[in-house]
Coordinates of C-alpha atoms and ligand atoms in Angstrom, one line a residue:
X276 CA -65.9 40.5 -3.4
X277 CA -63.1 39.4 -1.1
X278 CA -61.7 42.0 1.3
X279 CA -58.2 40.7 1.0
X280 CA -56.0 42.9 -1.3
X281 CA -54.3 41.2 -4.2
X282 CA -50.6 42.2 -4.7
X283 CA -49.6 43.4 -8.1
X284 CA -46.3 44.6 -9.4
X285 CA -45.6 46.8 -12.3
X286 CA -42.2 46.7 -14.1
X287 CA -41.1 49.5 -16.3
X288 CA -38.0 51.8 -16.8
X289 CA -39.9 54.8 -15.5
X290 CA -42.5 55.2 -12.8
X291 CA -46.1 55.2 -14.2
X292 CA -48.0 58.4 -13.9
X293 CA -50.9 58.7 -11.3
X294 CA -53.3 58.4 -14.2
X295 CA -51.6 55.2 -15.5
X296 CA -51.5 53.7 -12.0
X297 CA -55.2 54.3 -11.7
X298 CA -55.9 52.6 -15.0
X299 CA -53.9 49.5 -13.8
X300 CA -55.9 49.4 -10.6
X301 CA -59.2 49.6 -12.5
X302 CA -58.0 46.8 -14.8
X303 CA -57.1 44.5 -11.9
X304 CA -60.3 45.3 -10.0
X305 CA -62.4 44.4 -13.1
X306 CA -60.5 41.1 -13.7
X307 CA -59.9 39.9 -10.2
X308 CA -62.9 41.6 -8.4
X309 CA -60.5 42.7 -5.7
X310 CA -58.6 45.8 -4.6
X311 CA -54.9 45.7 -5.2
X312 CA -51.7 46.9 -3.7
X313 CA -49.8 48.2 -6.6
X314 CA -46.0 48.2 -6.4
X315 CA -43.6 49.7 -9.0
X316 CA -40.3 48.0 -9.7
X317 CA -37.8 49.8 -11.9
X318 CA -36.7 47.5 -14.7
X319 CA -34.0 49.0 -17.0
X320 CA -34.1 45.9 -19.3
X321 CA -37.5 47.0 -20.6
X322 CA -37.1 49.7 -23.3
X323 CA -40.6 50.9 -23.3
X324 CA -44.2 50.0 -22.1
X325 CA -45.0 48.0 -18.9
X326 CA -45.1 44.4 -17.6
X327 CA -47.8 43.8 -15.0
X328 CA -47.6 40.8 -12.6
X329 CA -50.7 39.8 -10.6
X330 CA -50.2 36.7 -8.5
X331 CA -48.8 34.2 -11.0
X332 CA -50.4 36.0 -14.0
X333 CA -48.3 38.2 -16.3
X334 CA -49.6 40.8 -18.7
X335 CA -47.0 42.0 -21.1
X336 CA -47.3 45.4 -22.7
X337 CA -43.6 45.9 -23.1
X338 CA -41.9 46.6 -26.4
X339 CA -39.9 43.4 -25.9
X340 CA -43.1 41.4 -25.4
X341 CA -44.6 42.7 -28.6
X342 CA -41.5 42.1 -30.6
X343 CA -41.5 38.5 -29.3
X344 CA -45.2 38.2 -30.5
X345 CA -44.2 39.5 -33.9
X346 CA -41.3 37.1 -34.0
X347 CA -43.7 34.2 -33.2
X348 CA -46.1 35.3 -35.9
X349 CA -43.3 35.3 -38.5
X350 CA -41.6 32.1 -37.4
X351 CA -44.9 30.2 -37.5
X352 CA -45.1 30.8 -41.2
X353 CA -44.5 27.5 -43.0
X354 CA -44.4 27.2 -46.8
X355 CA -45.2 24.0 -48.6
X356 CA -42.3 22.7 -50.8
X357 CA -42.1 25.0 -53.9
X358 CA -44.4 27.7 -52.5
X359 CA -43.2 31.3 -52.4
X360 CA -42.7 32.4 -48.8
X361 CA -42.7 36.2 -49.4
X362 CA -46.5 36.7 -49.7
X363 CA -47.0 34.5 -46.7
X364 CA -44.6 36.6 -44.7
X365 CA -46.3 39.8 -45.9
X366 CA -49.7 38.7 -44.8
X367 CA -48.4 37.4 -41.5
X368 CA -46.9 40.9 -40.7
X369 CA -49.8 42.7 -42.2
X370 CA -52.4 40.8 -40.1
X371 CA -50.4 41.1 -36.9
X372 CA -51.9 43.2 -34.1
X373 CA -50.4 43.5 -30.7
X374 CA -52.2 41.6 -27.9
X375 CA -52.1 42.3 -24.2
X376 CA -51.0 38.7 -23.7
X377 CA -51.7 37.3 -20.3
X378 CA -49.6 34.4 -19.4
X379 CA -49.2 32.6 -16.1
X380 CA -45.7 32.1 -14.9
X381 CA -44.5 29.8 -12.2
X382 CA -41.2 29.3 -10.4
X383 CA -39.0 26.3 -10.3
X384 CA -38.6 25.0 -6.7
X385 CA -36.3 22.0 -7.3
X386 CA -34.8 20.4 -10.4
X387 CA -32.8 17.2 -10.9
X388 CA -32.8 13.8 -12.7
X389 CA -34.9 15.1 -15.5
X390 CA -37.7 16.3 -13.2
X391 CA -38.6 19.7 -12.0
X392 CA -41.0 20.8 -9.3
X393 CA -42.9 24.0 -10.1
X394 CA -44.9 26.4 -7.9
X395 CA -47.4 28.9 -9.0
X396 CA -49.1 27.5 -12.2
X397 CA -52.3 26.6 -10.5
X398 CA -54.4 26.1 -13.7
X399 CA -51.9 23.9 -15.6
X400 CA -53.4 20.5 -16.7
X401 CA -52.0 17.0 -16.7
X402 CA -49.9 16.4 -19.8
X403 CA -49.5 20.1 -20.6
X404 CA -46.3 21.4 -22.0
X405 CA -44.5 24.0 -19.9
X406 CA -41.7 26.2 -21.1
X407 CA -38.6 26.8 -18.9
X408 CA -35.7 29.2 -19.1
X409 CA -33.6 28.6 -22.2
X410 CA -36.5 27.1 -24.2
X411 CA -36.4 23.8 -22.2
X412 CA -39.7 21.9 -22.6
X413 CA -41.4 19.9 -19.9
X414 CA -44.6 17.9 -19.4
X415 CA -46.8 18.1 -16.3
X416 CA -47.0 14.7 -14.7
X417 CA -47.9 15.3 -11.1
X418 CA -50.5 17.8 -9.8
X419 CA -50.7 18.5 -6.1
X420 CA -52.3 21.4 -4.1
X421 CA -48.9 22.9 -3.6
X422 CA -46.9 22.2 -6.7
X423 CA -46.5 20.5 -10.0
X424 CA -44.1 17.7 -10.9
X425 CA -42.8 18.1 -14.4
X426 CA -40.6 15.9 -16.6
X427 CA -38.0 17.7 -18.8
X428 CA -37.5 16.7 -22.4
X429 CA -34.5 18.7 -23.2
X430 CA -31.1 18.9 -21.5
X431 CA -32.1 20.7 -18.3
X432 CA -28.8 22.5 -17.6
X433 CA -30.3 25.9 -18.0
X434 CA -33.2 25.2 -15.6
X435 CA -32.3 26.4 -12.1
X436 CA -34.3 26.7 -8.9
X437 CA -36.0 30.0 -8.8
X438 CA -36.2 30.2 -12.6
X439 CA -39.4 31.1 -14.4
X440 CA -41.8 28.7 -16.1
X441 CA -44.6 29.5 -18.6
X442 CA -47.7 27.6 -19.6
X443 CA -48.2 26.8 -23.3
X444 CA -51.8 25.6 -23.0
X445 CA -51.1 22.7 -25.4
X446 CA -50.5 19.1 -24.6
X447 CA -47.5 17.0 -25.8
X448 CA -47.7 16.1 -29.5
X449 CA -45.5 15.1 -32.4
X450 CA -45.5 16.2 -36.0
X451 CA -46.9 13.5 -38.3
X452 CA -47.1 12.8 -42.0
X453 CA -45.9 11.0 -45.2
X454 CA -42.6 12.8 -45.1
X455 CA -41.6 10.8 -42.0
X456 CA -41.4 7.6 -44.1
X457 CA -37.7 6.7 -44.6
X458 CA -36.5 8.9 -41.8
X459 CA -35.0 8.4 -38.3
X460 CA -36.3 10.7 -35.6
X461 CA -36.0 11.2 -31.9
X462 CA -38.9 10.7 -29.5
X463 CA -40.3 14.1 -30.3
X464 CA -40.3 13.7 -34.1
X465 CA -37.1 15.7 -34.7
X466 CA -35.0 14.2 -37.5
X467 CA -31.6 12.8 -36.3
X468 CA -30.5 11.2 -39.6
X469 CA -28.9 14.4 -41.0
X470 CA -31.1 14.4 -44.0
X471 CA -32.7 17.8 -43.4
X472 CA -35.9 19.1 -42.1
X473 CA -39.2 17.1 -42.3
X474 CA -42.2 19.0 -43.5
X475 CA -45.0 17.6 -41.4
X476 CA -48.6 17.2 -42.7
X477 CA -50.1 17.6 -39.2
X478 CA -49.6 17.4 -35.6
X479 CA -51.1 14.7 -33.3
X480 CA -51.1 14.5 -29.5
X481 CA -48.9 11.7 -28.2
X482 CA -51.7 10.5 -25.9
X483 CA -55.0 9.9 -27.5
X484 CA -57.9 7.6 -26.6
X485 CA -58.0 4.1 -28.3
X486 CA -60.7 3.6 -31.0
X487 CA -64.0 2.5 -29.4
X488 CA -65.7 -0.9 -30.1
X489 CA -68.1 0.5 -32.8
X490 CA -65.1 1.9 -34.7
X491 CA -63.5 -1.5 -35.0
X492 CA -63.9 -4.6 -37.1
X493 CA -62.6 -8.2 -36.4
X494 CA -59.0 -9.0 -37.4
X495 CA -59.4 -11.0 -40.6
X496 CA -56.5 -10.0 -42.9
X497 CA -53.1 -11.6 -42.5
X498 CA -49.9 -9.8 -41.8
X499 CA -47.3 -12.1 -43.1
X500 CA -43.9 -12.1 -41.5
X501 CA -42.3 -14.5 -43.9
X502 CA -41.1 -16.6 -41.0
X503 CA -42.4 -20.1 -41.3
X504 CA -42.6 -20.8 -37.6
X505 CA -44.7 -17.7 -37.1
X506 CA -46.9 -17.7 -40.2
X507 CA -47.8 -21.4 -40.0
X508 CA -48.4 -21.8 -36.2
X509 CA -48.9 -18.3 -34.7
X510 CA -50.3 -16.3 -37.5
X511 CA -50.6 -12.5 -37.0
X512 CA -53.6 -10.5 -38.4
X513 CA -53.7 -6.9 -39.2
X514 CA -54.8 -5.0 -36.1
X515 CA -53.4 -7.7 -33.7
X516 CA -51.0 -7.2 -30.9
X517 CA -48.5 -10.1 -30.7
X518 CA -45.9 -10.0 -28.0
X519 CA -42.4 -11.2 -28.7
X520 CA -40.9 -12.3 -25.4
X521 CA -37.7 -14.0 -24.3
X522 CA -34.4 -13.7 -22.5
X523 CA -31.7 -11.4 -23.8
X524 CA -30.0 -12.4 -27.1
X525 CA -32.6 -14.9 -28.2
X526 CA -33.5 -13.3 -31.5
X527 CA -36.4 -11.1 -30.5
X528 CA -35.4 -8.1 -32.5
X529 CA -34.5 -10.4 -35.4
X530 CA -38.2 -11.6 -35.7
X531 CA -39.5 -8.0 -35.7
X532 CA -37.0 -6.8 -38.3
X533 CA -37.8 -9.9 -40.5
X534 CA -41.5 -8.9 -40.2
X535 CA -40.7 -5.4 -41.4
X536 CA -38.5 -6.6 -44.3
X537 CA -41.4 -8.9 -45.4
X538 CA -43.7 -5.9 -45.8
X539 CA -42.0 -4.8 -49.0
X540 CA -44.6 -4.4 -51.7
X541 CA -47.4 -5.2 -49.3
X542 CA -48.4 -1.6 -48.8
X543 CA -48.0 -1.8 -45.0
X544 CA -46.1 1.1 -43.5
X545 CA -43.7 0.2 -40.7
X546 CA -42.6 2.1 -37.6
X547 CA -39.8 0.8 -35.5
X548 CA -39.6 2.4 -32.0
X549 CA -36.2 1.7 -30.2
X550 CA -36.4 2.3 -26.5
X551 CA -33.4 2.3 -24.2
X552 CA -31.2 0.4 -26.6
X553 CA -27.6 1.1 -27.5
X554 CA -27.3 3.9 -30.1
X555 CA -25.0 1.6 -32.0
X556 CA -27.6 -1.2 -32.1
X557 CA -30.2 1.2 -33.5
X558 CA -27.7 2.4 -36.1
X559 CA -27.1 -1.2 -37.1
X560 CA -30.9 -1.8 -37.5
X561 CA -31.2 1.3 -39.7
X562 CA -28.4 0.0 -41.8
X563 CA -30.0 -3.4 -42.2
X564 CA -33.3 -1.8 -43.2
X565 CA -31.5 0.4 -45.7
X566 CA -29.5 -2.5 -47.2
X567 CA -32.7 -4.5 -47.7
X568 CA -34.6 -1.6 -49.2
X569 CA -37.0 -1.4 -46.3
X570 CA -36.5 2.2 -45.3
X571 CA -38.6 3.3 -48.3
X572 CA -41.7 2.4 -46.2
X573 CA -40.3 2.6 -42.6
X574 CA -39.8 5.3 -39.9
X575 CA -37.4 4.7 -37.0
X576 CA -38.2 6.5 -33.7
X577 CA -35.1 6.3 -31.5
X578 CA -34.8 7.0 -27.8
X579 CA -31.6 5.2 -27.0
X580 CA -30.3 4.4 -23.5
X581 CA -28.3 7.7 -23.4
X582 CA -31.6 9.7 -23.8
X583 CA -33.1 11.0 -20.6
X584 CA -35.9 8.9 -19.1
X585 CA -38.7 11.3 -20.2
X586 CA -37.8 10.8 -23.8
X587 CA -37.7 7.0 -23.4
X588 CA -41.1 7.2 -21.7
X589 CA -42.7 9.2 -24.5
X590 CA -41.1 7.4 -27.5
X591 CA -43.7 4.6 -27.9
X592 CA -46.7 7.0 -27.6
X593 CA -45.0 9.3 -30.2
X594 CA -44.5 6.3 -32.6
X595 CA -48.1 5.3 -32.1
X596 CA -49.3 8.8 -32.9
X597 CA -47.3 8.7 -36.2
X598 CA -48.9 5.3 -36.9
X599 CA -52.4 6.6 -36.1
X600 CA -52.0 9.3 -38.8
X601 CA -51.8 6.5 -41.4
X602 CA -54.4 4.3 -39.8
X603 CA -56.9 7.2 -39.9
X604 CA -56.2 7.6 -43.6
X605 CA -57.2 4.0 -44.2
X606 CA -53.6 2.5 -44.4
X607 CA -52.2 -0.5 -42.7
X608 CA -49.3 0.1 -40.2
X609 CA -47.0 -2.3 -38.4
X610 CA -45.4 -0.9 -35.3
X611 CA -42.6 -2.5 -33.3
X612 CA -41.9 -1.4 -29.7
X613 CA -38.4 -2.6 -28.9
X614 CA -38.6 -3.0 -25.9
X615 CA -41.3 -2.4 -23.4
X616 CA -39.4 -3.7 -20.4
X617 CA -36.9 -0.9 -20.8
X618 CA -39.9 1.5 -21.2
X619 CA -41.3 0.3 -17.9
X620 CA -37.9 0.8 -16.3
X621 CA -37.7 4.4 -17.6
X622 CA -41.1 5.1 -16.2
X623 CA -40.2 3.6 -12.9
X624 CA -37.2 5.9 -12.5
X625 CA -39.3 8.9 -13.4
X626 CA -42.0 7.9 -11.0
X627 CA -39.6 7.4 -8.1
X628 CA -38.1 10.9 -8.8
X629 CA -41.6 12.4 -9.0
X630 CA -42.2 10.9 -5.5
X631 CA -44.9 8.4 -6.3
X632 CA -45.0 5.5 -4.0
X633 CA -43.4 2.3 -5.3
X634 CA -45.4 -0.9 -5.6
X635 CA -44.5 -4.4 -6.7
X636 CA -40.9 -4.6 -7.9
X637 CA -40.7 -0.8 -7.2
X638 CA -42.9 -0.1 -10.2
X639 CA -45.6 2.6 -9.6
X640 CA -49.2 1.4 -9.4
X641 CA -50.2 2.6 -12.8
X642 CA -47.6 0.6 -14.8
X643 CA -50.3 -1.7 -16.2
X644 CA -52.2 1.3 -17.5
X645 CA -48.9 2.6 -18.9
X646 CA -48.9 -0.3 -21.5
X647 CA -52.6 -1.0 -21.8
X648 CA -53.4 2.5 -23.0
X649 CA -50.5 2.2 -25.5
X650 CA -51.4 -1.3 -26.9
X651 CA -55.2 -0.6 -27.0
X652 CA -54.5 2.0 -29.6
X653 CA -53.7 -0.8 -32.1
X654 CA -56.9 -1.7 -33.9
X655 CA -58.4 -2.7 -37.2
X656 CA -60.9 0.1 -38.0
X657 CA -64.2 -0.7 -39.6
X658 CA -64.9 0.4 -43.2
X659 CA -66.9 3.4 -42.0
X660 CA -63.7 4.7 -40.4
X661 CA -61.5 4.0 -43.4
X662 CA -60.6 0.4 -42.7
X663 CA -57.0 1.2 -41.7
X664 CA -55.1 -0.8 -39.0
X665 CA -52.2 -0.8 -36.6
X666 CA -50.6 -4.1 -35.8
X667 CA -48.3 -4.0 -32.8
X668 CA -45.3 -6.2 -32.1
X669 CA -44.2 -5.2 -28.5
X670 CA -41.0 -6.9 -27.3
X671 CA -40.4 -7.8 -23.7
X672 CA -37.2 -9.2 -22.2
X673 CA -37.4 -11.8 -19.5
X674 CA -34.9 -12.8 -16.9
X675 CA -34.0 -16.5 -17.0
X676 CA -37.1 -17.4 -18.9
X677 CA -39.4 -16.1 -16.1
X678 CA -42.6 -15.1 -17.8
X679 CA -44.5 -14.8 -14.6
X680 CA -42.7 -11.7 -13.3
X681 CA -44.6 -8.4 -13.1
X682 CA -44.1 -6.7 -16.5
X683 CA -44.2 -9.8 -18.6
X684 CA -47.5 -11.0 -17.1
X685 CA -49.0 -7.5 -17.5
X686 CA -48.2 -7.3 -21.2
X687 CA -49.1 -11.0 -21.8
X688 CA -52.6 -10.2 -20.5
X689 CA -52.9 -7.0 -22.7
X690 CA -51.8 -8.6 -26.0
X691 CA -53.5 -11.1 -28.3
X692 CA -50.8 -13.7 -27.9
X693 CA -47.1 -14.2 -27.5
X694 CA -44.2 -15.7 -29.4
X695 CA -41.9 -17.1 -26.7
X696 CA -38.3 -17.4 -27.6
X697 CA -36.2 -20.0 -25.7
X698 CA -32.5 -19.6 -24.8
X699 CA -31.8 -23.4 -24.9
X700 CA -33.4 -23.8 -28.4
X701 CA -31.4 -20.7 -29.5
X702 CA -28.1 -22.2 -28.2
X703 CA -28.9 -25.5 -29.8
X704 CA -29.0 -23.7 -33.1
X705 CA -32.8 -23.9 -33.5
X706 CA -33.3 -20.4 -34.9
X707 CA -35.8 -18.6 -34.7
X708 CA -36.0 -20.2 -31.2
X709 CA -39.8 -20.2 -31.0
X710 CA -41.0 -22.3 -28.1
X711 CA -44.0 -24.0 -29.7
X712 CA -45.6 -25.1 -26.3
X713 CA -45.6 -21.6 -24.7
X714 CA -46.4 -19.5 -27.8
X715 CA -50.0 -18.7 -28.8
X716 CA -51.8 -16.4 -31.2
X717 CA -55.4 -15.8 -30.1
X718 CA -57.0 -14.0 -33.0
X719 CA -54.6 -14.5 -36.0
X720 CA -56.1 -17.9 -36.9
X721 CA -59.1 -16.1 -38.5
X722 CA -56.7 -14.0 -40.6
X723 CA -54.9 -17.0 -42.0
X724 CA -55.3 -17.8 -45.7
X725 CA -57.4 -21.0 -46.2
X726 CA -54.5 -22.6 -48.0
X727 CA -51.9 -22.2 -45.2
X728 CA -54.6 -23.1 -42.7
X729 CA -55.4 -26.4 -44.5
X730 CA -51.8 -27.6 -44.5
X731 CA -50.6 -26.4 -41.1
X732 CA -53.4 -27.5 -39.0
X733 CA -51.6 -30.5 -37.4
X734 CA -48.1 -29.0 -37.2
X735 CA -48.3 -27.9 -33.6
X736 CA -49.8 -31.2 -32.5
X737 CA -47.1 -33.2 -34.3
X738 CA -44.4 -31.1 -32.7
X739 CA -45.8 -31.6 -29.3
X740 CA -45.8 -35.4 -29.8
X741 CA -42.3 -35.2 -31.0
X742 CA -41.2 -33.3 -27.8
X743 CA -42.9 -35.9 -25.6
X744 CA -41.4 -38.8 -27.5
X745 CA -38.0 -37.3 -27.3
X746 CA -38.1 -37.0 -23.6
X747 CA -39.6 -40.5 -23.3
X748 CA -36.8 -42.1 -25.4
X749 CA -33.9 -40.0 -24.1
X750 CA -32.5 -42.9 -22.0
X751 CA -33.7 -45.8 -24.1
X752 CA -30.9 -47.9 -25.5
X753 CA -33.0 -49.7 -28.1
X754 CA -35.4 -48.0 -30.5
X755 CA -37.5 -50.1 -32.9
X756 CA -38.0 -49.0 -36.5
X757 CA -41.3 -47.3 -36.0
X758 CA -40.0 -45.3 -33.1
X759 CA -36.9 -44.2 -35.1
X760 CA -39.1 -43.2 -38.0
X761 CA -41.3 -41.1 -35.7
X762 CA -38.3 -39.4 -34.2
X763 CA -36.9 -38.6 -37.7
X764 CA -40.2 -37.1 -38.7
X765 CA -40.1 -34.8 -35.6
X766 CA -36.5 -33.8 -36.4
X767 CA -37.5 -32.9 -40.0
X768 CA -40.4 -30.8 -38.7
X769 CA -38.0 -29.0 -36.3
X770 CA -35.5 -28.5 -39.2
X771 CA -38.1 -26.9 -41.5
X772 CA -38.7 -24.3 -38.8
X773 CA -35.0 -23.2 -38.9
X774 CA -34.7 -20.1 -41.0
X775 CA -31.8 -17.7 -41.5
X776 CA -32.4 -14.0 -40.8
X777 CA -33.5 -11.8 -43.7
X778 CA -34.6 -14.7 -45.8
X779 CA -38.4 -14.7 -45.7
X780 CA -40.4 -17.4 -47.3
X781 CA -43.3 -16.6 -49.6
X782 CA -46.6 -18.2 -48.8
X783 CA -46.4 -20.8 -51.5
X784 CA -43.0 -21.8 -50.3
X785 CA -44.4 -22.2 -46.8
X786 CA -47.3 -24.3 -48.0
X787 CA -45.0 -26.4 -50.2
X788 CA -42.5 -27.1 -47.3
X789 CA -45.1 -28.0 -44.7
X790 CA -47.0 -30.3 -47.2
X791 CA -43.8 -32.0 -48.2
X792 CA -42.6 -32.5 -44.6
X793 CA -45.9 -33.7 -43.2
X794 CA -46.3 -36.2 -46.1
X795 CA -42.9 -37.6 -45.0
X796 CA -41.4 -36.8 -48.3
X797 CA -38.4 -35.0 -46.8
X798 CA -37.3 -37.7 -44.4
X799 CA -34.3 -38.3 -46.7
X800 CA -33.0 -34.8 -46.4
X801 CA -29.7 -34.6 -44.5
X802 CA -29.4 -32.2 -41.5
X803 CA -26.4 -30.5 -43.0
X804 CA -27.3 -27.5 -45.2
X805 CA -31.0 -28.4 -44.7
X806 CA -32.3 -25.0 -45.3
X807 CA -30.3 -24.3 -48.5
X808 CA -31.2 -27.7 -49.9
X809 CA -34.8 -27.1 -49.1
X810 CA -34.8 -23.7 -50.8
X811 CA -33.2 -25.3 -53.8
X812 CA -36.0 -27.8 -54.0
X813 CA -38.5 -25.0 -53.8
X814 CA -36.8 -23.2 -56.7
X815 CA -36.9 -26.2 -58.9
X816 CA -40.5 -26.8 -58.0
X817 CA -41.3 -23.2 -59.1
X818 CA -39.7 -23.9 -62.4
X819 CA -41.4 -27.3 -62.9
X820 CA -45.0 -26.6 -61.6
X821 CA -46.0 -23.0 -61.9
X822 CA -49.6 -24.1 -62.2
X823 CA -49.6 -25.4 -58.6
X824 CA -48.0 -22.2 -57.2
X825 CA -50.7 -20.2 -59.0
X826 CA -53.4 -22.3 -57.3
X827 CA -51.7 -21.8 -53.9
X828 CA -51.4 -18.0 -54.5
X829 CA -55.1 -18.0 -55.5
X830 CA -55.8 -18.6 -51.8
X831 CA -58.1 -21.5 -51.9
X832 CA -57.6 -24.7 -49.9
X833 CA -54.9 -27.0 -51.2
X834 CA -56.5 -29.9 -53.1
X835 CA -55.6 -33.6 -52.6
X836 CA -54.2 -33.7 -56.1
X837 CA -51.8 -30.8 -55.4
X838 CA -50.7 -32.3 -52.2
X839 CA -49.9 -35.5 -54.0
X840 CA -48.0 -33.6 -56.7
X841 CA -45.9 -31.8 -54.0
X842 CA -45.2 -35.1 -52.1
X843 CA -44.1 -36.8 -55.3
X844 CA -41.9 -33.9 -56.3
X845 CA -40.2 -33.7 -52.9
X846 CA -39.5 -37.5 -52.9
X847 CA -38.1 -37.4 -56.4
X848 CA -35.8 -34.5 -55.4
X849 CA -33.7 -37.1 -53.6
X850 CA -32.6 -38.6 -56.8
X851 CA -31.8 -35.2 -58.3
X852 CA -29.3 -34.4 -55.5
Ligands
ATP1144 P1 -31.3 -8.3 -27.1 O1 -31.8 -8.9 -25.9 O2 -29.8 -7.9 -27.0 O3 -32.1 -7.2 -27.6 P2 -32.5 -10.0 -29.0 O4 -33.2 -11.0 -28.3 O5 -33.2 -8.9 -29.7 O6 -31.2 -9.4 -28.2 P3 -31.2 -10.3 -31.6 O7 -30.4 -9.1 -31.4 O8 -32.4 -10.3 -32.5 O9 -31.7 -10.8 -30.1 O10 -30.4 -11.6 -32.0 C1 -29.3 -12.1 -31.3 C2 -28.3 -12.6 -32.2 O11 -28.8 -13.8 -32.8 C3 -27.9 -11.7 -33.4 O12 -26.5 -11.8 -33.6 C4 -28.6 -12.3 -34.5 O13 -28.0 -12.0 -35.8 C5 -28.7 -13.8 -34.2 N1 -29.9 -14.3 -34.8 C6 -31.2 -14.0 -34.5 N2 -32.1 -14.8 -35.2 C7 -31.4 -15.5 -36.0 C8 -31.7 -16.5 -37.0 N3 -33.0 -16.8 -37.3 N4 -30.7 -17.1 -37.6 C9 -29.4 -16.8 -37.3 N5 -29.1 -15.9 -36.4 C10 -30.0 -15.3 -35.8
MG1145 MG1 -33.1 -6.8 -29.3

């Protein structure tokens, strides 16, 4: 037993009797194995009972404390839709017994820029939620011997130096469930679309470990985006992480939104996480999803630029927790993080305010871990674990096409491939502006259907040859016939990759277009209105040869006869124009 006396204070409207004081001393001695110096402080705000403070621990036996406990018990009653709430309330009140709650309280030392330093909560854990005055929530981020660094989720105006802080004992989490589909929420799962409360099916921590190796199976089912340039050359499989990277305004978001729109009727649930974007852009995206009927299977988690950095930091983890709920139930999920460069910037500003030492480009040392622990949570679970999957499409913005700066290289090394969007292609009207040379998909090939694989195998090579030849012939003033034909062939290949937004191709259309182009049956097609004419040819093919389409949709390799039929049809279409 330590000799040092522990100081304790008792708050009550009236001075405790000698007998009561002895009981408090006995209680403290039993609990803390030390003698105490008990001090009485008159507190007129307490209408009855006592509040005892020992160090940073508080024991509340006051009338107010018990009323607050009762209030908590009643407000935690939640009825399912249609269920009568009265019996639930009755049993909540009937079962309630007052507890001598002990809670640790700390004191705010400094507060500013969405971060508070707290003294006194020596047992608080990393990631634990703390409650500040005015109900403001914060999350423990830094633990030192002297103090805690805590990021604040709500508007911290009511938090002042010297204010009280309480532990909650629970780590940060978000409500999850089916009812989130079709809704727009903030980073903590609170609806912001004005469509009323969301009845959650459960609660998941925002940070949770990624599935282990044994729980996974290889990526072998396709996730079709409906974009020819992606599906044919950089196919994405369910459970894959494919980075979309490019300068600003190069159509990054457009690819992700097209991928979401194409999941209609595929059973894939989509989650779009907007980080650090303009609120008006997010609104526009929600409208686009609504207009195209995609909100019936999509959740939007929004942490716009006007939100404090802690909310922007937590948003992708919250979105991932929502996705995990569906994956654990055996469903397939597509999640878009738009974008992770702004996420890294939010984390950098938080870390600097928390006093962590800045490293390369002023990012803190754990910025790699920031994204690796997020993206590793995407997986294709094995059948024993329900077979669900999370496919992630993180987006990263580069500056002047520089993919070798810090954040892009980090994320490139975490993901299973990248779709690189090129400003010069975009400006030249080649949209989507996929740079075929720099893009890659490392695992998606196994997930490709045999039909598409059989027709698109040489596409990348042919495009590479065209690029070389174009550079080579740039300054030539005479081109022979053969050369001109080869160049025309390359132009046609580039043309078939052009695709308007919100107009996905079906798989048979993709197979038809590639087969027709690589058999040189489309060389006659003029550049003007190329896409519309091509879609017209597809439609008339669907009407004329449904048997071929059926065979393509069957999934097997495209036979030589079918290839010949397609080539013939595409050539003959010239006369029909
Ligand atoms: P930011 O860096 O601002 O986030 P971004 O890279 O996400 O931009 P988007 O917002 O997707 O780019 O697209 C930029 C513009 O290009 C938009 O106006 C969009 O409509 C247009 N665009 C994108 N893809 C295509 C396409 N395939 N066809 C036609 N227009 C497109
Ligand atoms: Mg964008």
